[in-house]
Amino acid sequence: NAGVTQTPKFRVLKTGQSMTLLCAQDMNHEYMYWYRQDPGMGLRLIHYSVGEGTTAKGEVPDGYNVSRLKKQNFLLGLESAAPSQTSVYFCASSPGLAGGPWTDTQYFGPGTRLTVL
Amino acid sequence: AQSVTQLDSQVPVFEEAPVELRCNYSSSVSVYLFWYVQYPNQGLQLLLKYLSGSTLVKGINGFEAEFNKSQTSFHLRKPSVHISDTAEYFCAVSDRTGRRALTFGSGTRLQVQP
């Protein structure tokens, strides 16, 4: 049981390049989230999904797109990277109602450190 | 909408001393409250959570937190810290709506010195 995994762990991009971050969970969780972490700002929600085939915007969605074609995977895409997207990206999942009464506990992956030059 | 304020960005403390990390939140509805810990170059790990019931919540590694509804606070405490407790600590609230997302504070870096 690996929990939540993220690929890649590190990446350096040039401005204007594109990339996809992959998040995978093996806990059969319904809900998945992408956050970004910047110094002194805590974690901020980019996009989230409440089930396979669904996605929705969080607080800071501009410049990102997501897809959830399979329940266990949640992809975060950057179509044209900008230096402002230099950050550490965390994926998280939570069981939703399938885990019993709502607890809202989220389980986090190890993060992807992205630098945009 | 919710917001979380962690009043101290850094807390230096000597080993075996007690520590309190402060967290205040703002919300117009009931919330769930969480403390997560992040060790260097790692993801976030759940330390403890308050859902309902007893306002004193015990977590892993000897940490506990007390929910105070009137003061909208959820301070984290440990009676005696170890070097291994050096990490960043995040307080978070859940909006308990359909998206069940967390709103995080800006974090408190706990630095335990020998």
PDB file of N, CA, C and O in Angstrom, chain B residues 16-64:
ATOM      1  N   GLU B  16      13.421  19.374  25.525  1.00  0.00           N
ATOM      2  CA  GLU B  16      12.747  19.019  26.773  1.00  0.00           C
ATOM      3  C   GLU B  16      11.906  20.162  27.345  1.00  0.00           C
ATOM      4  O   GLU B  16      11.262  19.983  28.380  1.00  0.00           O
ATOM      5  N   ALA B  17      11.877  21.310  26.698  1.00  0.00           N
ATOM      6  CA  ALA B  17      11.009  22.397  27.139  1.00  0.00           C
ATOM      7  C   ALA B  17       9.608  22.196  26.567  1.00  0.00           C
ATOM      8  O   ALA B  17       9.439  21.513  25.546  1.00  0.00           O
ATOM      9  N   PRO B  18       8.583  22.802  27.182  1.00  0.00           N
ATOM     10  CA  PRO B  18       7.237  22.746  26.614  1.00  0.00           C
ATOM     11  C   PRO B  18       7.101  23.740  25.465  1.00  0.00           C
ATOM     12  O   PRO B  18       7.849  24.710  25.373  1.00  0.00           O
ATOM     13  N   VAL B  19       6.134  23.485  24.599  1.00  0.00           N
ATOM     14  CA  VAL B  19       5.913  24.391  23.475  1.00  0.00           C
ATOM     15  C   VAL B  19       4.419  24.518  23.199  1.00  0.00           C
ATOM     16  O   VAL B  19       3.642  23.583  23.430  1.00  0.00           O
ATOM     17  N   GLU B  20       4.029  25.687  22.719  1.00  0.00           N
ATOM     18  CA  GLU B  20       2.663  25.906  22.251  1.00  0.00           C
ATOM     19  C   GLU B  20       2.730  26.627  20.914  1.00  0.00           C
ATOM     20  O   GLU B  20       3.388  27.669  20.801  1.00  0.00           O
ATOM     21  N   LEU B  21       2.078  26.074  19.923  1.00  0.00           N
ATOM     22  CA  LEU B  21       1.967  26.707  18.606  1.00  0.00           C
ATOM     23  C   LEU B  21       0.529  27.195  18.463  1.00  0.00           C
ATOM     24  O   LEU B  21      -0.410  26.414  18.594  1.00  0.00           O
ATOM     25  N   ARG B  22       0.383  28.483  18.151  1.00  0.00           N
ATOM     26  CA  ARG B  22      -0.932  29.091  18.188  1.00  0.00           C
ATOM     27  C   ARG B  22      -1.616  29.101  16.825  1.00  0.00           C
ATOM     28  O   ARG B  22      -0.970  29.341  15.798  1.00  0.00           O
ATOM     29  N   CYS B  23      -2.929  28.879  16.866  1.00  0.00           N
ATOM     30  CA  CYS B  23      -3.733  28.868  15.645  1.00  0.00           C
ATOM     31  C   CYS B  23      -5.087  29.485  15.955  1.00  0.00           C
ATOM     32  O   CYS B  23      -5.771  29.049  16.888  1.00  0.00           O
ATOM     33  N   ASN B  24      -5.488  30.473  15.178  1.00  0.00           N
ATOM     34  CA  ASN B  24      -6.829  31.035  15.259  1.00  0.00           C
ATOM     35  C   ASN B  24      -7.495  30.910  13.898  1.00  0.00           C
ATOM     36  O   ASN B  24      -6.828  31.000  12.869  1.00  0.00           O
ATOM     37  N   TYR B  25      -8.782  30.710  13.902  1.00  0.00           N
ATOM     38  CA  TYR B  25      -9.487  30.553  12.634  1.00  0.00           C
ATOM     39  C   TYR B  25     -10.708  31.465  12.616  1.00  0.00           C
ATOM     40  O   TYR B  25     -11.177  31.942  13.648  1.00  0.00           O
ATOM     41  N   SER B  26     -11.193  31.681  11.407  1.00  0.00           N
ATOM     42  CA  SER B  26     -12.404  32.477  11.210  1.00  0.00           C
ATOM     43  C   SER B  26     -13.316  31.705  10.269  1.00  0.00           C
ATOM     44  O   SER B  26     -12.869  31.231   9.218  1.00  0.00           O
ATOM     45  N   SER B  27     -14.566  31.558  10.672  1.00  0.00           N
ATOM     46  CA  SER B  27     -15.528  30.863   9.824  1.00  0.00           C
ATOM     47  C   SER B  27     -16.927  31.214  10.267  1.00  0.00           C
ATOM     48  O   SER B  27     -17.195  31.392  11.451  1.00  0.00           O
ATOM     49  N   SER B  28     -17.843  31.273   9.300  1.00  0.00           N
ATOM     50  CA  SER B  28     -19.229  31.579   9.616  1.00  0.00           C
ATOM     51  C   SER B  28     -20.039  30.309   9.890  1.00  0.00           C
ATOM     52  O   SER B  28     -21.199  30.388  10.292  1.00  0.00           O
ATOM     53  N   VAL B  29     -19.395  29.146   9.657  1.00  0.00           N
ATOM     54  CA  VAL B  29     -20.073  27.868   9.884  1.00  0.00           C
ATOM     55  C   VAL B  29     -19.172  26.966  10.712  1.00  0.00           C
ATOM     56  O   VAL B  29     -18.007  27.279  10.953  1.00  0.00           O
ATOM     57  N   SER B  30     -19.728  25.829  11.133  1.00  0.00           N
ATOM     58  CA  SER B  30     -18.925  24.869  11.890  1.00  0.00           C
ATOM     59  C   SER B  30     -17.825  24.310  11.006  1.00  0.00           C
ATOM     60  O   SER B  30     -18.006  24.130   9.805  1.00  0.00           O
ATOM     61  N   VAL B  31     -16.693  24.044  11.617  1.00  0.00           N
ATOM     62  CA  VAL B  31     -15.558  23.518  10.864  1.00  0.00           C
ATOM     63  C   VAL B  31     -14.962  22.305  11.577  1.00  0.00           C
ATOM     64  O   VAL B  31     -15.215  22.075  12.753  1.00  0.00           O
ATOM     65  N   TYR B  32     -14.225  21.549  10.810  1.00  0.00           N
ATOM     66  CA  TYR B  32     -13.329  20.566  11.381  1.00  0.00           C
ATOM     67  C   TYR B  32     -11.942  21.216  11.421  1.00  0.00           C
ATOM     68  O   TYR B  32     -11.614  22.021  10.550  1.00  0.00           O
ATOM     69  N   LEU B  33     -11.133  20.834  12.396  1.00  0.00           N
ATOM     70  CA  LEU B  33      -9.826  21.455  12.589  1.00  0.00           C
ATOM     71  C   LEU B  33      -8.732  20.403  12.580  1.00  0.00           C
ATOM     72  O   LEU B  33      -8.921  19.306  13.110  1.00  0.00           O
ATOM     73  N   PHE B  34      -7.609  20.755  11.988  1.00  0.00           N
ATOM     74  CA  PHE B  34      -6.512  19.809  11.820  1.00  0.00           C
ATOM     75  C   PHE B  34      -5.177  20.485  12.130  1.00  0.00           C
ATOM     76  O   PHE B  34      -5.013  21.699  11.937  1.00  0.00           O
ATOM     77  N   TRP B  35      -4.237  19.650  12.562  1.00  0.00           N
ATOM     78  CA  TRP B  35      -2.823  20.033  12.582  1.00  0.00           C
ATOM     79  C   TRP B  35      -2.063  18.988  11.752  1.00  0.00           C
ATOM     80  O   TRP B  35      -2.208  17.780  11.973  1.00  0.00           O
ATOM     81  N   TYR B  36      -1.268  19.500  10.813  1.00  0.00           N
ATOM     82  CA  TYR B  36      -0.384  18.648  10.024  1.00  0.00           C
ATOM     83  C   TYR B  36       1.060  19.036  10.321  1.00  0.00           C
ATOM     84  O   TYR B  36       1.367  20.203  10.612  1.00  0.00           O
ATOM     85  N   VAL B  37       1.971  18.054  10.185  1.00  0.00           N
ATOM     86  CA  VAL B  37       3.397  18.320  10.360  1.00  0.00           C
ATOM     87  C   VAL B  37       4.106  17.985   9.052  1.00  0.00           C
ATOM     88  O   VAL B  37       3.743  17.028   8.354  1.00  0.00           O
ATOM     89  N   GLN B  38       5.088  18.811   8.719  1.00  0.00           N
ATOM     90  CA  GLN B  38       5.896  18.581   7.519  1.00  0.00           C
ATOM     91  C   GLN B  38       7.367  18.559   7.923  1.00  0.00           C
ATOM     92  O   GLN B  38       7.930  19.592   8.293  1.00  0.00           O
ATOM     93  N   TYR B  39       7.977  17.391   7.842  1.00  0.00           N
ATOM     94  CA  TYR B  39       9.412  17.276   8.091  1.00  0.00           C
ATOM     95  C   TYR B  39      10.160  17.710   6.839  1.00  0.00           C
ATOM     96  O   TYR B  39       9.599  17.683   5.730  1.00  0.00           O
ATOM     97  N   PRO B  40      11.404  18.120   6.972  1.00  0.00           N
ATOM     98  CA  PRO B  40      12.144  18.655   5.817  1.00  0.00           C
ATOM     99  C   PRO B  40      12.081  17.753   4.602  1.00  0.00           C
ATOM    100  O   PRO B  40      12.300  16.535   4.700  1.00  0.00           O
ATOM    101  N   ASN B  41      11.732  18.347   3.471  1.00  0.00           N
ATOM    102  CA  ASN B  41      11.692  17.663   2.167  1.00  0.00           C
ATOM    103  C   ASN B  41      10.710  16.493   2.138  1.00  0.00           C
ATOM    104  O   ASN B  41      10.920  15.516   1.411  1.00  0.00           O
ATOM    105  N   GLN B  42       9.664  16.585   2.927  1.00  0.00           N
ATOM    106  CA  GLN B  42       8.648  15.539   2.924  1.00  0.00           C
ATOM    107  C   GLN B  42       7.261  16.142   2.731  1.00  0.00           C
ATOM    108  O   GLN B  42       7.089  17.356   2.747  1.00  0.00           O
ATOM    109  N   GLY B  43       6.281  15.277   2.547  1.00  0.00           N
ATOM    110  CA  GLY B  43       4.897  15.708   2.465  1.00  0.00           C
ATOM    111  C   GLY B  43       4.317  15.975   3.839  1.00  0.00           C
ATOM    112  O   GLY B  43       5.019  15.922   4.843  1.00  0.00           O
ATOM    113  N   LEU B  44       3.031  16.272   3.872  1.00  0.00           N
ATOM    114  CA  LEU B  44       2.367  16.577   5.133  1.00  0.00           C
ATOM    115  C   LEU B  44       1.805  15.312   5.762  1.00  0.00           C
ATOM    116  O   LEU B  44       1.252  14.454   5.081  1.00  0.00           O
ATOM    117  N   GLN B  45       1.936  15.245   7.064  1.00  0.00           N
ATOM    118  CA  GLN B  45       1.446  14.097   7.827  1.00  0.00           C
ATOM    119  C   GLN B  45       0.456  14.599   8.875  1.00  0.00           C
ATOM    120  O   GLN B  45       0.725  15.579   9.567  1.00  0.00           O
ATOM    121  N   LEU B  46      -0.667  13.914   9.014  1.00  0.00           N
ATOM    122  CA  LEU B  46      -1.670  14.324   9.984  1.00  0.00           C
ATOM    123  C   LEU B  46      -1.154  14.099  11.400  1.00  0.00           C
ATOM    124  O   LEU B  46      -0.721  13.008  11.750  1.00  0.00           O
ATOM    125  N   LEU B  47      -1.249  15.154  12.209  1.00  0.00           N
ATOM    126  CA  LEU B  47      -0.826  15.090  13.610  1.00  0.00           C
ATOM    127  C   LEU B  47      -2.028  14.794  14.501  1.00  0.00           C
ATOM    128  O   LEU B  47      -1.993  13.921  15.366  1.00  0.00           O
ATOM    129  N   LEU B  48      -3.108  15.526  14.294  1.00  0.00           N
ATOM    130  CA  LEU B  48      -4.340  15.320  15.039  1.00  0.00           C
ATOM    131  C   LEU B  48      -5.462  16.095  14.374  1.00  0.00           C
ATOM    132  O   LEU B  48      -5.217  16.942  13.514  1.00  0.00           O
ATOM    133  N   LYS B  49      -6.704  15.797  14.813  1.00  0.00           N
ATOM    134  CA  LYS B  49      -7.858  16.479  14.247  1.00  0.00           C
ATOM    135  C   LYS B  49      -8.958  16.597  15.283  1.00  0.00           C
ATOM    136  O   LYS B  49      -9.068  15.776  16.196  1.00  0.00           O
ATOM    137  N   TYR B  50      -9.767  17.640  15.134  1.00  0.00           N
ATOM    138  CA  TYR B  50     -10.955  17.819  15.948  1.00  0.00           C
ATOM    139  C   TYR B  50     -12.177  17.790  15.023  1.00  0.00           C
ATOM    140  O   TYR B  50     -12.294  18.600  14.104  1.00  0.00           O
ATOM    141  N   LEU B  51     -13.069  16.844  15.307  1.00  0.00           N
ATOM    142  CA  LEU B  51     -14.311  16.758  14.541  1.00  0.00           C
ATOM    143  C   LEU B  51     -15.494  17.174  15.395  1.00  0.00           C
ATOM    144  O   LEU B  51     -16.361  17.938  14.971  1.00  0.00           O
ATOM    145  N   SER B  52     -15.558  16.640  16.611  1.00  0.00           N
ATOM    146  CA  SER B  52     -16.636  16.966  17.544  1.00  0.00           C
ATOM    147  C   SER B  52     -16.269  16.338  18.890  1.00  0.00           C
ATOM    148  O   SER B  52     -15.256  15.657  19.014  1.00  0.00           O
ATOM    149  N   GLY B  53     -17.115  16.584  19.905  1.00  0.00           N
ATOM    150  CA  GLY B  53     -16.910  15.938  21.188  1.00  0.00           C
ATOM    151  C   GLY B  53     -15.918  16.662  22.059  1.00  0.00           C
ATOM    152  O   GLY B  53     -15.878  17.893  22.098  1.00  0.00           O
ATOM    153  N   SER B  54     -15.079  15.890  22.764  1.00  0.00           N
ATOM    154  CA  SER B  54     -14.116  16.468  23.699  1.00  0.00           C
ATOM    155  C   SER B  54     -13.242  17.510  23.014  1.00  0.00           C
ATOM    156  O   SER B  54     -12.728  17.286  21.918  1.00  0.00           O
ATOM    157  N   THR B  55     -13.076  18.642  23.681  1.00  0.00           N
ATOM    158  CA  THR B  55     -12.322  19.737  23.066  1.00  0.00           C
ATOM    159  C   THR B  55     -10.812  19.530  23.157  1.00  0.00           C
ATOM    160  O   THR B  55     -10.056  20.233  22.510  1.00  0.00           O
ATOM    161  N   LEU B  56     -10.372  18.578  23.972  1.00  0.00           N
ATOM    162  CA  LEU B  56      -8.951  18.262  24.055  1.00  0.00           C
ATOM    163  C   LEU B  56      -8.687  17.035  23.193  1.00  0.00           C
ATOM    164  O   LEU B  56      -9.236  15.964  23.416  1.00  0.00           O
ATOM    165  N   VAL B  57      -7.833  17.225  22.232  1.00  0.00           N
ATOM    166  CA  VAL B  57      -7.566  16.169  21.256  1.00  0.00           C
ATOM    167  C   VAL B  57      -6.113  15.737  21.372  1.00  0.00           C
ATOM    168  O   VAL B  57      -5.219  16.580  21.382  1.00  0.00           O
ATOM    169  N   LYS B  58      -5.911  14.439  21.450  1.00  0.00           N
ATOM    170  CA  LYS B  58      -4.542  13.922  21.506  1.00  0.00           C
ATOM    171  C   LYS B  58      -4.137  13.375  20.146  1.00  0.00           C
ATOM    172  O   LYS B  58      -4.953  12.760  19.441  1.00  0.00           O
ATOM    173  N   GLY B  59      -2.877  13.610  19.790  1.00  0.00           N
ATOM    174  CA  GLY B  59      -2.394  13.156  18.498  1.00  0.00           C
ATOM    175  C   GLY B  59      -1.163  12.283  18.625  1.00  0.00           C
ATOM    176  O   GLY B  59      -0.863  11.765  19.699  1.00  0.00           O
ATOM    177  N   ILE B  60      -0.461  12.162  17.514  1.00  0.00           N
ATOM    178  CA  ILE B  60       0.743  11.334  17.524  1.00  0.00           C
ATOM    179  C   ILE B  60       1.922  12.099  18.104  1.00  0.00           C
ATOM    180  O   ILE B  60       1.889  13.334  18.218  1.00  0.00           O
ATOM    181  N   ASN B  61       2.950  11.353  18.493  1.00  0.00           N
ATOM    182  CA  ASN B  61       4.209  11.933  18.975  1.00  0.00           C
ATOM    183  C   ASN B  61       4.049  12.812  20.212  1.00  0.00           C
ATOM    184  O   ASN B  61       4.857  13.718  20.428  1.00  0.00           O
ATOM    185  N   GLY B  62       3.020  12.570  21.021  1.00  0.00           N
ATOM    186  CA  GLY B  62       2.851  13.298  22.273  1.00  0.00           C
ATOM    187  C   GLY B  62       2.229  14.679  22.158  1.00  0.00           C
ATOM    188  O   GLY B  62       2.159  15.419  23.135  1.00  0.00           O
ATOM    189  N   PHE B  63       1.774  15.051  20.986  1.00  0.00           N
ATOM    190  CA  PHE B  63       1.130  16.351  20.791  1.00  0.00           C
ATOM    191  C   PHE B  63      -0.350  16.293  21.179  1.00  0.00           C
ATOM    192  O   PHE B  63      -0.990  15.258  21.075  1.00  0.00           O
ATOM    193  N   GLU B  64      -0.865  17.438  21.596  1.00  0.00           N
ATOM    194  CA  GLU B  64      -2.291  17.576  21.855  1.00  0.00           C
ATOM    195  C   GLU B  64      -2.711  18.995  21.487  1.00  0.00           C
ATOM    196  O   GLU B  64      -1.882  19.903  21.384  1.00  0.00           O
TER     197      GLU B  64
END
